CSV table of C-alpha atoms and ligand atoms in Angstrom, one decimal:
chain,number,residue,atom,x,y,z
A,25,MET,CA,-24.3,-61.6,-13.8
A,26,THR,CA,-20.8,-61.4,-12.5
A,27,LEU,CA,-18.1,-61.9,-15.0
A,28,THR,CA,-15.1,-63.9,-14.0
A,29,GLN,CA,-11.6,-63.6,-15.3
A,30,SER,CA,-12.1,-66.8,-17.3
A,31,ASP,CA,-15.2,-65.4,-19.0
A,32,ILE,CA,-13.1,-62.4,-20.1
A,33,ASP,CA,-10.2,-64.6,-21.1
A,34,THR,CA,-12.5,-66.6,-23.4
A,35,GLU,CA,-13.8,-63.4,-25.1
A,36,VAL,CA,-10.3,-61.9,-25.4
A,37,ASN,CA,-8.9,-65.1,-26.9
A,38,ASP,CA,-11.8,-65.5,-29.3
A,39,LEU,CA,-11.2,-62.0,-30.6
A,40,GLN,CA,-7.4,-62.6,-30.7
A,41,ASN,CA,-7.9,-65.7,-32.7
A,42,ALA,CA,-10.3,-64.0,-35.1
A,43,TYR,CA,-7.8,-61.2,-35.7
A,44,ASP,CA,-4.8,-63.5,-36.2
A,45,LYS,CA,-6.8,-65.6,-38.7
A,46,ALA,CA,-8.0,-62.5,-40.6
A,47,VAL,CA,-4.4,-61.2,-40.9
A,48,ALA,CA,-3.2,-64.7,-42.0
A,49,GLY,CA,-5.9,-64.5,-44.7
A,50,GLY,CA,-4.6,-61.2,-46.0
A,51,ALA,CA,-6.6,-58.6,-43.9
A,52,PRO,CA,-4.7,-55.5,-43.0
A,53,VAL,CA,-2.7,-55.2,-39.7
A,54,GLN,CA,-4.6,-53.1,-37.2
A,55,HIS,CA,-2.2,-50.8,-35.2
A,56,HIS,CA,-5.0,-49.4,-33.0
A,57,PRO,CA,-7.6,-51.1,-30.9
A,58,PRO,CA,-11.1,-51.5,-32.3
A,59,ARG,CA,-13.5,-49.1,-30.6
A,60,ASP,CA,-16.0,-52.0,-30.4
A,61,TYR,CA,-14.3,-54.4,-28.0
A,62,ALA,CA,-16.8,-56.1,-25.7
A,63,PRO,CA,-14.3,-57.5,-23.1
A,64,TYR,CA,-13.7,-53.9,-22.1
A,65,ARG,CA,-17.2,-53.5,-20.8
A,66,SER,CA,-17.3,-49.7,-20.8
A,67,SER,CA,-16.8,-49.7,-24.6
A,68,VAL,CA,-20.2,-51.3,-25.3
A,69,LEU,CA,-22.3,-48.1,-25.4
A,70,ARG,CA,-19.5,-45.8,-26.2
A,71,HIS,CA,-18.5,-46.7,-29.7
A,72,PRO,CA,-20.1,-45.6,-33.0
A,73,LYS,CA,-21.8,-48.2,-35.1
A,74,GLN,CA,-21.6,-46.3,-38.3
A,75,PRO,CA,-18.3,-46.4,-40.2
A,76,LEU,CA,-16.0,-43.4,-39.9
A,77,VAL,CA,-16.3,-41.0,-42.8
A,78,ALA,CA,-13.1,-40.4,-44.7
A,79,VAL,CA,-11.7,-36.9,-45.0
A,80,ASN,CA,-9.2,-36.5,-47.8
A,81,GLY,CA,-6.1,-35.0,-46.2
A,82,GLY,CA,-4.9,-33.8,-49.6
A,83,ASP,CA,-6.6,-30.4,-49.2
A,84,PRO,CA,-4.1,-28.1,-47.4
A,85,GLU,CA,-7.0,-26.0,-46.1
A,86,THR,CA,-8.2,-28.9,-43.9
A,87,VAL,CA,-8.1,-27.4,-40.4
A,88,GLU,CA,-7.0,-30.7,-38.8
A,89,LEU,CA,-3.8,-30.8,-40.8
A,90,SER,CA,-2.5,-28.1,-38.5
A,91,GLY,CA,-2.7,-28.3,-34.7
A,92,PRO,CA,-2.3,-26.6,-31.3
A,93,VAL,CA,1.2,-25.4,-30.3
A,94,PHE,CA,2.6,-25.0,-26.8
A,95,GLY,CA,5.6,-23.2,-25.4
A,96,PRO,CA,7.6,-22.5,-22.3
A,97,THR,CA,4.8,-20.5,-20.8
A,98,ASP,CA,2.6,-23.6,-20.7
A,99,ILE,CA,4.9,-25.6,-18.3
A,100,THR,CA,7.0,-24.9,-15.2
A,101,GLU,CA,10.5,-26.1,-14.7
A,102,ILE,CA,9.7,-28.9,-12.3
A,103,ASP,CA,6.7,-30.3,-14.3
A,104,ASN,CA,8.7,-33.2,-15.6
A,105,ASP,CA,10.0,-34.2,-12.2
A,106,LEU,CA,7.1,-35.8,-10.3
A,107,THR,CA,9.4,-36.5,-7.3
A,108,VAL,CA,10.0,-32.9,-6.3
A,109,GLN,CA,6.4,-31.5,-6.4
A,110,HIS,CA,5.9,-31.8,-2.7
A,111,GLN,CA,7.8,-31.3,0.5
A,112,GLY,CA,9.1,-34.8,0.8
A,113,GLU,CA,10.2,-37.7,-1.4
A,114,PRO,CA,7.4,-39.9,-2.7
A,115,LEU,CA,7.4,-43.6,-1.7
A,116,GLY,CA,8.3,-46.1,-4.3
A,117,GLU,CA,10.9,-47.1,-6.9
A,118,ARG,CA,12.4,-44.0,-8.5
A,119,ILE,CA,12.5,-44.2,-12.2
A,120,THR,CA,13.2,-42.1,-15.3
A,121,VAL,CA,11.3,-42.4,-18.5
A,122,SER,CA,12.6,-41.0,-21.7
A,123,GLY,CA,12.5,-41.4,-25.4
A,124,ARG,CA,11.7,-39.7,-28.6
A,125,LEU,CA,8.4,-38.4,-30.1
A,126,LEU,CA,8.4,-39.1,-33.8
A,127,ASP,CA,6.1,-39.1,-36.8
A,128,ARG,CA,5.7,-42.1,-39.1
A,129,ASP,CA,8.5,-40.8,-41.3
A,130,GLY,CA,10.8,-40.9,-38.3
A,131,ARG,CA,11.0,-37.1,-38.1
A,132,PRO,CA,11.2,-35.7,-34.5
A,133,VAL,CA,8.2,-33.8,-33.2
A,134,ARG,CA,10.0,-30.7,-31.8
A,135,GLY,CA,8.9,-28.4,-29.0
A,136,GLN,CA,5.6,-30.2,-28.5
A,137,LEU,CA,3.7,-30.9,-25.3
A,138,ILE,CA,3.7,-34.3,-23.6
A,139,GLU,CA,1.5,-34.8,-20.6
A,140,LEU,CA,1.4,-37.8,-18.3
A,141,TRP,CA,-0.5,-39.1,-15.3
A,142,GLN,CA,-0.2,-42.2,-13.2
A,143,ALA,CA,-1.1,-44.0,-9.9
A,144,ASN,CA,1.3,-43.9,-7.0
A,145,ALA,CA,3.5,-46.7,-5.9
A,146,SER,CA,0.6,-48.4,-4.2
A,147,GLY,CA,-1.6,-48.3,-7.2
A,148,ARG,CA,-3.9,-45.4,-6.2
A,149,TYR,CA,-4.7,-42.2,-8.2
A,150,ALA,CA,-4.9,-38.8,-6.5
A,151,HIS,CA,-8.5,-38.7,-7.8
A,152,LEU,CA,-11.7,-38.6,-5.7
A,153,ARG,CA,-13.3,-41.4,-7.7
A,154,ASP,CA,-10.4,-43.7,-7.0
A,155,GLN,CA,-11.5,-45.5,-3.8
A,156,HIS,CA,-9.1,-48.4,-4.1
A,157,PRO,CA,-8.1,-48.9,-0.4
A,158,ALA,CA,-4.4,-48.4,-1.0
A,159,PRO,CA,-2.7,-45.4,0.7
A,160,LEU,CA,-2.5,-42.0,-0.9
A,161,ASP,CA,1.0,-40.5,-0.8
A,162,PRO,CA,1.1,-36.9,0.4
A,163,ASN,CA,4.3,-36.5,-1.5
A,164,PHE,CA,3.0,-37.7,-4.9
A,165,THR,CA,0.3,-36.4,-7.2
A,166,GLY,CA,1.3,-38.2,-10.3
A,167,VAL,CA,1.0,-35.5,-13.0
A,168,GLY,CA,3.8,-34.4,-15.3
A,169,ARG,CA,4.3,-32.2,-18.4
A,170,THR,CA,7.2,-31.4,-20.6
A,171,LEU,CA,8.1,-30.0,-24.1
A,172,THR,CA,10.1,-32.2,-26.5
A,173,ASP,CA,13.6,-30.9,-27.4
A,174,ASP,CA,15.0,-30.4,-30.9
A,175,GLN,CA,15.5,-34.1,-31.4
A,176,GLY,CA,12.0,-34.8,-30.2
A,177,ARG,CA,13.4,-36.2,-26.9
A,178,TYR,CA,11.5,-36.1,-23.6
A,179,PHE,CA,12.5,-36.9,-20.1
A,180,PHE,CA,10.5,-37.5,-16.9
A,181,ARG,CA,11.5,-38.5,-13.4
A,182,THR,CA,8.9,-40.2,-11.4
A,183,ILE,CA,8.2,-43.4,-9.4
A,184,LYS,CA,7.0,-46.7,-10.7
A,185,PRO,CA,3.2,-46.9,-10.5
A,186,GLY,CA,1.6,-49.9,-8.8
A,187,ALA,CA,-0.9,-52.3,-10.4
A,188,TYR,CA,-4.5,-51.6,-9.3
A,189,PRO,CA,-7.8,-53.4,-9.3
A,190,TRP,CA,-10.8,-52.2,-11.3
A,191,ARG,CA,-14.4,-53.3,-11.8
A,192,ASN,CA,-14.5,-54.6,-15.3
A,193,HIS,CA,-15.0,-58.1,-14.0
A,194,THR,CA,-14.2,-60.1,-10.8
A,195,ASN,CA,-10.5,-59.9,-9.9
A,196,ALA,CA,-9.7,-57.5,-12.7
A,197,TRP,CA,-6.2,-55.9,-12.3
A,198,ARG,CA,-4.5,-53.3,-14.5
A,199,PRO,CA,-0.8,-53.9,-15.1
A,200,ALA,CA,1.3,-51.0,-14.0
A,201,HIS,CA,1.1,-48.2,-16.6
A,202,ILE,CA,1.6,-44.5,-17.1
A,203,HIS,CA,-1.0,-42.6,-19.1
A,204,PHE,CA,0.5,-40.4,-21.9
A,205,SER,CA,-1.1,-37.6,-23.9
A,206,LEU,CA,0.7,-36.4,-27.1
A,207,PHE,CA,0.4,-33.8,-29.8
A,208,GLY,CA,2.0,-33.8,-33.2
A,209,SER,CA,2.3,-31.1,-35.8
A,210,ALA,CA,-1.3,-31.8,-36.9
A,211,PHE,CA,-4.5,-32.3,-34.9
A,212,THR,CA,-4.9,-35.6,-36.8
A,213,GLN,CA,-1.9,-36.9,-35.0
A,214,ARG,CA,-3.3,-36.5,-31.5
A,215,LEU,CA,-2.7,-39.5,-29.3
A,216,VAL,CA,-3.6,-40.6,-25.8
A,217,THR,CA,-2.2,-44.0,-24.7
A,218,GLN,CA,-0.6,-45.9,-21.9
A,219,MET,CA,3.0,-47.1,-21.4
A,220,TYR,CA,3.6,-50.4,-19.7
A,221,PHE,CA,6.7,-52.0,-18.0
A,222,PRO,CA,8.5,-55.0,-19.3
A,223,ASN,CA,7.5,-58.6,-18.4
A,224,ASP,CA,4.4,-57.6,-16.3
A,225,PRO,CA,2.7,-60.9,-15.4
A,226,LEU,CA,-0.7,-59.1,-15.7
A,227,PHE,CA,-0.4,-58.5,-19.4
A,228,PRO,CA,-2.4,-61.6,-20.6
A,229,TYR,CA,-5.3,-60.8,-18.2
A,230,ASP,CA,-5.9,-57.2,-19.1
A,231,PRO,CA,-8.6,-56.5,-21.7
A,232,ILE,CA,-7.4,-53.0,-22.2
A,233,LEU,CA,-3.9,-54.0,-23.3
A,234,ARG,CA,-5.4,-57.0,-25.2
A,235,SER,CA,-7.8,-54.7,-27.1
A,236,VAL,CA,-4.8,-54.0,-29.2
A,237,THR,CA,-5.2,-57.3,-31.0
A,238,ASP,CA,-2.0,-57.1,-33.0
A,239,GLU,CA,0.8,-58.6,-30.9
A,240,SER,CA,3.6,-56.5,-32.3
A,241,ALA,CA,1.5,-53.3,-31.9
A,242,ARG,CA,1.0,-54.3,-28.2
A,243,GLY,CA,4.7,-54.7,-27.9
A,244,ARG,CA,5.1,-51.0,-28.9
A,245,LEU,CA,3.3,-50.0,-25.7
A,246,VAL,CA,5.9,-51.6,-23.5
A,247,ALA,CA,9.0,-49.5,-22.4
A,248,GLN,CA,12.4,-51.1,-22.4
A,249,TYR,CA,14.6,-51.2,-19.4
A,250,ASN,CA,17.8,-49.4,-20.3
A,251,HIS,CA,20.7,-49.9,-17.8
A,252,ASP,CA,22.6,-46.9,-19.4
A,253,LEU,CA,19.7,-44.7,-18.4
A,254,SER,CA,19.8,-45.9,-14.8
A,255,GLN,CA,21.5,-43.5,-12.5
A,256,PRO,CA,23.8,-44.9,-9.8
A,257,GLU,CA,22.3,-45.1,-6.4
A,258,PHE,CA,19.4,-43.0,-7.6
A,259,SER,CA,16.9,-44.3,-10.2
A,260,LEU,CA,16.2,-47.0,-12.8
A,261,GLY,CA,15.9,-46.0,-16.5
A,262,TYR,CA,13.2,-46.9,-19.0
A,263,GLU,CA,13.1,-45.9,-22.6
A,264,TRP,CA,10.0,-45.5,-24.7
A,265,ASP,CA,9.8,-44.0,-28.2
A,266,ILE,CA,6.4,-42.8,-29.4
A,267,VAL,CA,5.3,-42.7,-33.0
A,268,LEU,CA,2.3,-40.6,-34.0
A,269,ASP,CA,-0.1,-41.7,-36.7
A,270,GLY,CA,-2.1,-39.5,-39.1
A,271,PRO,CA,-1.4,-37.1,-41.9
A,272,SER,CA,0.0,-33.6,-41.4
A,273,ALA,CA,0.4,-30.4,-43.4
A,274,THR,CA,4.1,-31.0,-43.7
A,275,TRP,CA,3.4,-34.1,-45.8
A,276,ILE,CA,1.7,-31.8,-48.4
A,277,GLU,CA,4.4,-29.2,-48.2
A,278,GLU,CA,6.9,-31.9,-49.1
A,279,GLY,CA,4.8,-33.1,-52.0
A,280,ARG,CA,3.7,-36.4,-50.6
B,21,MET,CA,8.2,-43.5,-50.4
B,22,PRO,CA,10.5,-43.9,-47.4
B,23,GLU,CA,9.9,-46.8,-45.0
B,24,GLN,CA,7.3,-45.8,-42.4
B,25,LEU,CA,7.7,-46.4,-38.7
B,26,LEU,CA,4.8,-48.3,-37.1
B,27,PRO,CA,2.6,-46.1,-34.9
B,28,THR,CA,2.1,-46.3,-31.2
B,29,PRO,CA,-1.4,-47.7,-30.5
B,30,SER,CA,-4.1,-45.7,-28.9
B,31,HIS,CA,-5.5,-46.5,-25.5
B,32,THR,CA,-8.5,-45.2,-23.6
B,33,VAL,CA,-8.1,-42.0,-21.5
B,34,GLY,CA,-9.6,-43.9,-18.6
B,35,PRO,CA,-11.5,-42.5,-15.7
B,36,PHE,CA,-8.7,-40.7,-13.8
B,37,TYR,CA,-7.4,-38.0,-16.3
B,38,GLY,CA,-9.4,-35.4,-14.4
B,39,TYR,CA,-6.5,-34.1,-12.2
B,40,ALA,CA,-4.1,-34.1,-15.1
B,41,LEU,CA,-5.6,-33.0,-18.4
B,42,PRO,CA,-8.3,-30.4,-17.8
B,43,PHE,CA,-7.0,-27.0,-16.8
B,44,PRO,CA,-8.7,-23.8,-15.5
B,45,GLU,CA,-10.3,-21.8,-18.4
B,46,GLY,CA,-9.6,-24.6,-20.8
B,47,GLY,CA,-12.9,-23.7,-22.5
B,48,GLN,CA,-12.2,-19.9,-22.6
B,49,VAL,CA,-10.5,-19.7,-25.9
B,50,ALA,CA,-11.9,-16.2,-26.7
B,51,PRO,CA,-10.2,-13.3,-24.8
B,52,LYS,CA,-12.5,-12.6,-21.8
B,53,GLY,CA,-15.1,-9.9,-22.6
B,54,HIS,CA,-14.5,-10.1,-26.4
B,55,PRO,CA,-17.6,-8.8,-28.1
B,56,ASP,CA,-17.5,-11.5,-30.8
B,57,GLN,CA,-17.4,-14.4,-28.4
B,58,ILE,CA,-19.6,-17.4,-29.3
B,59,THR,CA,-20.4,-20.4,-27.1
B,60,LEU,CA,-20.5,-23.9,-28.5
B,61,HIS,CA,-22.2,-26.2,-26.1
B,62,GLY,CA,-24.1,-29.5,-25.8
B,63,HIS,CA,-24.2,-32.9,-24.2
B,64,VAL,CA,-22.1,-36.0,-24.9
B,65,LEU,CA,-24.4,-39.0,-25.0
B,66,ASP,CA,-24.0,-42.8,-25.1
B,67,GLY,CA,-25.8,-45.5,-27.0
B,68,GLU,CA,-28.8,-45.4,-24.6
B,69,GLY,CA,-29.0,-41.6,-24.8
B,70,ASP,CA,-27.6,-41.2,-21.3
B,71,PRO,CA,-25.2,-38.3,-20.7
B,72,ILE,CA,-21.5,-39.2,-20.4
B,73,PRO,CA,-20.0,-37.4,-17.3
B,74,ASP,CA,-16.4,-38.5,-18.0
B,75,ALA,CA,-15.7,-37.4,-21.5
B,76,LEU,CA,-13.0,-35.0,-22.4
B,77,LEU,CA,-13.4,-32.8,-25.5
B,78,GLU,CA,-10.6,-30.9,-27.3
B,79,PHE,CA,-11.2,-28.2,-29.9
B,80,TRP,CA,-9.0,-26.9,-32.6
B,81,GLN,CA,-10.0,-24.1,-35.1
B,82,ALA,CA,-8.8,-21.3,-37.3
B,83,ALA,CA,-8.5,-17.9,-35.8
B,84,PRO,CA,-11.1,-15.3,-37.0
B,85,ASP,CA,-8.7,-14.1,-39.7
B,86,GLY,CA,-8.3,-17.7,-41.0
B,87,SER,CA,-4.8,-18.3,-39.5
B,88,LEU,CA,-4.1,-22.0,-38.6
B,89,LYS,CA,-0.8,-21.2,-36.8
B,90,GLY,CA,-2.3,-21.2,-33.3
B,91,ALA,CA,-0.2,-19.7,-30.5
B,92,PRO,CA,1.3,-21.1,-27.3
B,93,GLY,CA,-0.3,-20.1,-24.0
B,94,SER,CA,-3.5,-22.2,-23.7
B,95,MET,CA,-2.4,-23.4,-20.3
B,96,ARG,CA,-0.1,-20.6,-19.2
B,97,ARG,CA,1.5,-21.2,-15.9
B,98,ASP,CA,2.7,-19.2,-12.9
B,99,PRO,CA,6.4,-20.0,-12.4
B,100,VAL,CA,6.1,-18.9,-8.7
B,101,THR,CA,3.1,-21.0,-7.5
B,102,GLY,CA,2.9,-23.5,-10.4
B,103,GLY,CA,-0.8,-22.5,-10.8
B,104,TYR,CA,-2.6,-21.3,-13.9
B,105,LEU,CA,-2.6,-17.8,-15.2
B,106,GLY,CA,-5.2,-18.2,-18.0
B,107,ARG,CA,-4.6,-17.1,-21.6
B,108,ASN,CA,-2.8,-13.8,-22.0
B,109,GLY,CA,-5.9,-12.0,-23.5
B,110,THR,CA,-4.2,-11.1,-26.8
B,111,ASP,CA,-3.0,-14.3,-28.6
B,112,PHE,CA,-5.7,-16.6,-30.0
B,113,THR,CA,-4.4,-20.1,-29.3
B,114,GLY,CA,-7.1,-21.9,-31.3
B,115,PHE,CA,-7.1,-24.7,-28.8
B,116,GLY,CA,-9.6,-25.6,-26.1
B,117,ARG,CA,-10.0,-28.5,-23.7
B,118,VAL,CA,-13.2,-29.1,-21.7
B,119,ALA,CA,-14.3,-32.1,-19.5
B,120,THR,CA,-18.0,-32.8,-19.5
B,121,ASP,CA,-19.7,-32.1,-16.2
B,122,ALA,CA,-21.8,-34.5,-14.1
B,123,ASP,CA,-24.7,-33.9,-16.6
B,124,GLY,CA,-22.5,-34.8,-19.6
B,125,HIS,CA,-22.6,-31.1,-20.7
B,126,TYR,CA,-19.7,-29.0,-22.0
B,127,ALA,CA,-19.3,-25.4,-23.1
B,128,LEU,CA,-16.6,-23.8,-25.2
B,129,HIS,CA,-16.3,-20.0,-25.4
B,130,THR,CA,-14.4,-19.0,-28.5
B,131,LEU,CA,-14.4,-16.7,-31.5
B,132,PRO,CA,-15.9,-17.5,-34.9
B,133,PRO,CA,-13.5,-19.6,-36.9
B,134,GLY,CA,-12.3,-18.0,-40.2
B,135,ASN,CA,-11.3,-21.1,-42.2
B,136,ALA,CA,-11.9,-21.3,-45.9
B,137,GLY,CA,-15.3,-22.5,-46.8
B,138,PRO,CA,-18.1,-23.0,-44.2
B,139,PRO,CA,-16.7,-22.3,-40.8
B,140,TYR,CA,-16.2,-25.2,-38.4
B,141,ILE,CA,-14.6,-26.1,-35.1
B,142,SER,CA,-12.8,-29.5,-35.1
B,143,VAL,CA,-13.7,-31.6,-32.1
B,144,CYS,CA,-11.7,-34.6,-30.7
B,145,VAL,CA,-13.6,-36.8,-28.2
B,146,PHE,CA,-12.0,-38.9,-25.5
B,147,ALA,CA,-13.8,-40.9,-22.8
B,148,ARG,CA,-13.6,-43.8,-20.4
B,149,GLY,CA,-14.7,-46.7,-22.5
B,150,LEU,CA,-13.5,-45.2,-25.8
B,151,LEU,CA,-10.4,-47.1,-26.8
B,152,HIS,CA,-9.4,-44.7,-29.6
B,153,HIS,CA,-10.4,-41.0,-29.7
B,154,LEU,CA,-13.0,-39.8,-32.2
B,155,TYR,CA,-12.9,-36.7,-34.5
B,156,THR,CA,-15.9,-34.7,-35.6
B,157,ARG,CA,-16.7,-31.2,-36.7
B,158,ALA,CA,-19.1,-28.5,-35.5
B,159,TYR,CA,-20.1,-26.4,-38.5
B,160,LEU,CA,-21.8,-23.1,-37.5
B,161,ALA,CA,-25.3,-23.2,-39.2
B,162,ASP,CA,-25.4,-19.4,-39.7
B,163,GLY,CA,-21.9,-18.9,-40.9
B,164,PRO,CA,-20.9,-18.2,-44.5
B,165,GLN,CA,-22.1,-21.1,-46.6
B,166,GLY,CA,-20.6,-22.7,-49.7
B,167,ALA,CA,-19.2,-26.0,-51.0
B,168,ASP,CA,-17.7,-28.3,-48.4
B,169,PRO,CA,-16.5,-31.7,-49.5
B,170,LEU,CA,-17.4,-33.4,-46.3
B,171,LEU,CA,-20.9,-31.9,-45.8
B,172,ASP,CA,-21.7,-32.3,-49.5
B,173,SER,CA,-20.8,-36.1,-49.3
B,174,LEU,CA,-23.4,-36.8,-46.6
B,175,PRO,CA,-27.1,-37.6,-46.7
B,176,PRO,CA,-29.2,-34.9,-45.0
B,177,GLU,CA,-29.9,-36.8,-41.7
B,178,ARG,CA,-26.2,-37.6,-41.3
B,179,ARG,CA,-25.1,-34.1,-42.3
B,180,ALA,CA,-27.4,-32.6,-39.7
B,181,THR,CA,-25.3,-34.2,-36.9
B,182,LEU,CA,-22.4,-31.9,-37.9
B,183,VAL,CA,-24.3,-28.7,-37.8
B,184,ALA,CA,-24.3,-26.5,-34.6
B,185,GLN,CA,-27.6,-24.7,-34.4
B,186,PRO,CA,-27.7,-21.1,-33.2
B,187,GLY,CA,-29.6,-20.2,-30.0
B,188,GLU,CA,-29.9,-17.1,-27.9
B,189,ARG,CA,-26.9,-14.9,-26.9
B,190,ARG,CA,-24.5,-16.2,-29.6
B,191,THR,CA,-24.7,-19.8,-28.4
B,192,TYR,CA,-24.6,-22.8,-30.7
B,193,ARG,CA,-26.0,-26.2,-29.7
B,194,PHE,CA,-23.9,-29.2,-30.6
B,195,ASP,CA,-24.7,-32.6,-29.1
B,196,ILE,CA,-22.4,-35.5,-29.6
B,197,ARG,CA,-24.0,-38.9,-29.8
B,198,LEU,CA,-21.4,-41.7,-29.7
B,199,GLN,CA,-23.8,-44.4,-30.7
B,200,GLY,CA,-27.4,-45.2,-31.9
B,201,GLU,CA,-30.2,-42.9,-33.1
B,202,GLY,CA,-28.8,-39.7,-34.5
B,203,GLU,CA,-25.2,-41.0,-34.1
B,204,THR,CA,-22.8,-38.2,-34.8
B,205,VAL,CA,-20.7,-38.5,-38.0
B,206,PHE,CA,-17.1,-39.3,-36.9
B,207,LEU,CA,-14.2,-38.7,-39.2
B,208,GLU,CA,-11.1,-40.6,-40.4
B,209,PHE,CA,-8.3,-38.5,-41.9
B,210,GLN,CA,-6.4,-40.1,-44.8
C,1,FE2,FE1,-4.7,-46.0,-15.3
């Protein structure tokens, strides 16, 4: 059976209404998507049915309260500029993306690794499995890495990725997005997510974005256009702060 | 308690992370040729028992001496070519990253973890179709035993999903079942 966009819309809206009703009735706000989210078809056989088992983070010997560290040997100087990794300039709208990496107490995550990957301006990934018939760009791979500075700030220069089709249902299109991978001070704070661009008309149709059923949480995945970050006659600026969830050993050290 | 910022939501890693996240020798955490090297390996399986060829696993563990400090240099780079140099052969970074192969299989070459209590390797699972990563632990069945609050809280059949069984040549088998019969115990840190 081929699923249409309107089939998916019905499922998405039913789940949205159920969530909104639950929260109105006093249920807790969900900041993350449920792993069981049928409108994203690939999730059906890939989520656990048993509840997660709680591990008490109060034990300082818990291995996951610490985490991997990275340093200047793990990146090269041009890793955060995706526009200079080839001989020529990539096609597309040149942008910068910057912001801060924070924990839930608002403290900067310093000297930590941020990785990103994205489609090119035509909406195609430099990946063999991506057979979307849009052109590859010989001057763009779409992979970046950086380390945060002492204020937790990061900075990337890249091009704006294009929207692309996928096979979740008929006429499924992903809004333009950049994939991000983030580490905190603890393995518990690990995060992989996607950053979107403001006012994308595809937002309501995308079951991946809509899997975050909380509207304000969804909003936190959308970067802001910041004219002060735009560089004259060169690039447009977007700002996106990232807040990592989960306990860390520093909580215990500080007596929380 | 100070006011808390609201977290950035998780999203799936999707199908196309393969040219961005995995790196050469991501699964070679032990210095090459180290006599104490162990291999943790297995399959990642979906709710029908089929292998998942596009999962990405990350591993974090204590060093053999119990240190949880880790070290930089897991994905050491060559500043001349931009390529990868591999780990430096002396520092134990404690971090591994391995994508499953076309058979849904992975292998991690590391040193035995020296954490307090029964030794374990923490595992974080990402996959297309998985909207929010999952944590589990691989406890080495033949390591030092003793009280463990997590293992002790589980009924035997659930507990068994967290135990990596020793095989030949210092290997340990640890399958990860995302759903269904024998579903792996996944963790939530509070
Ligand atoms: Fe994508």
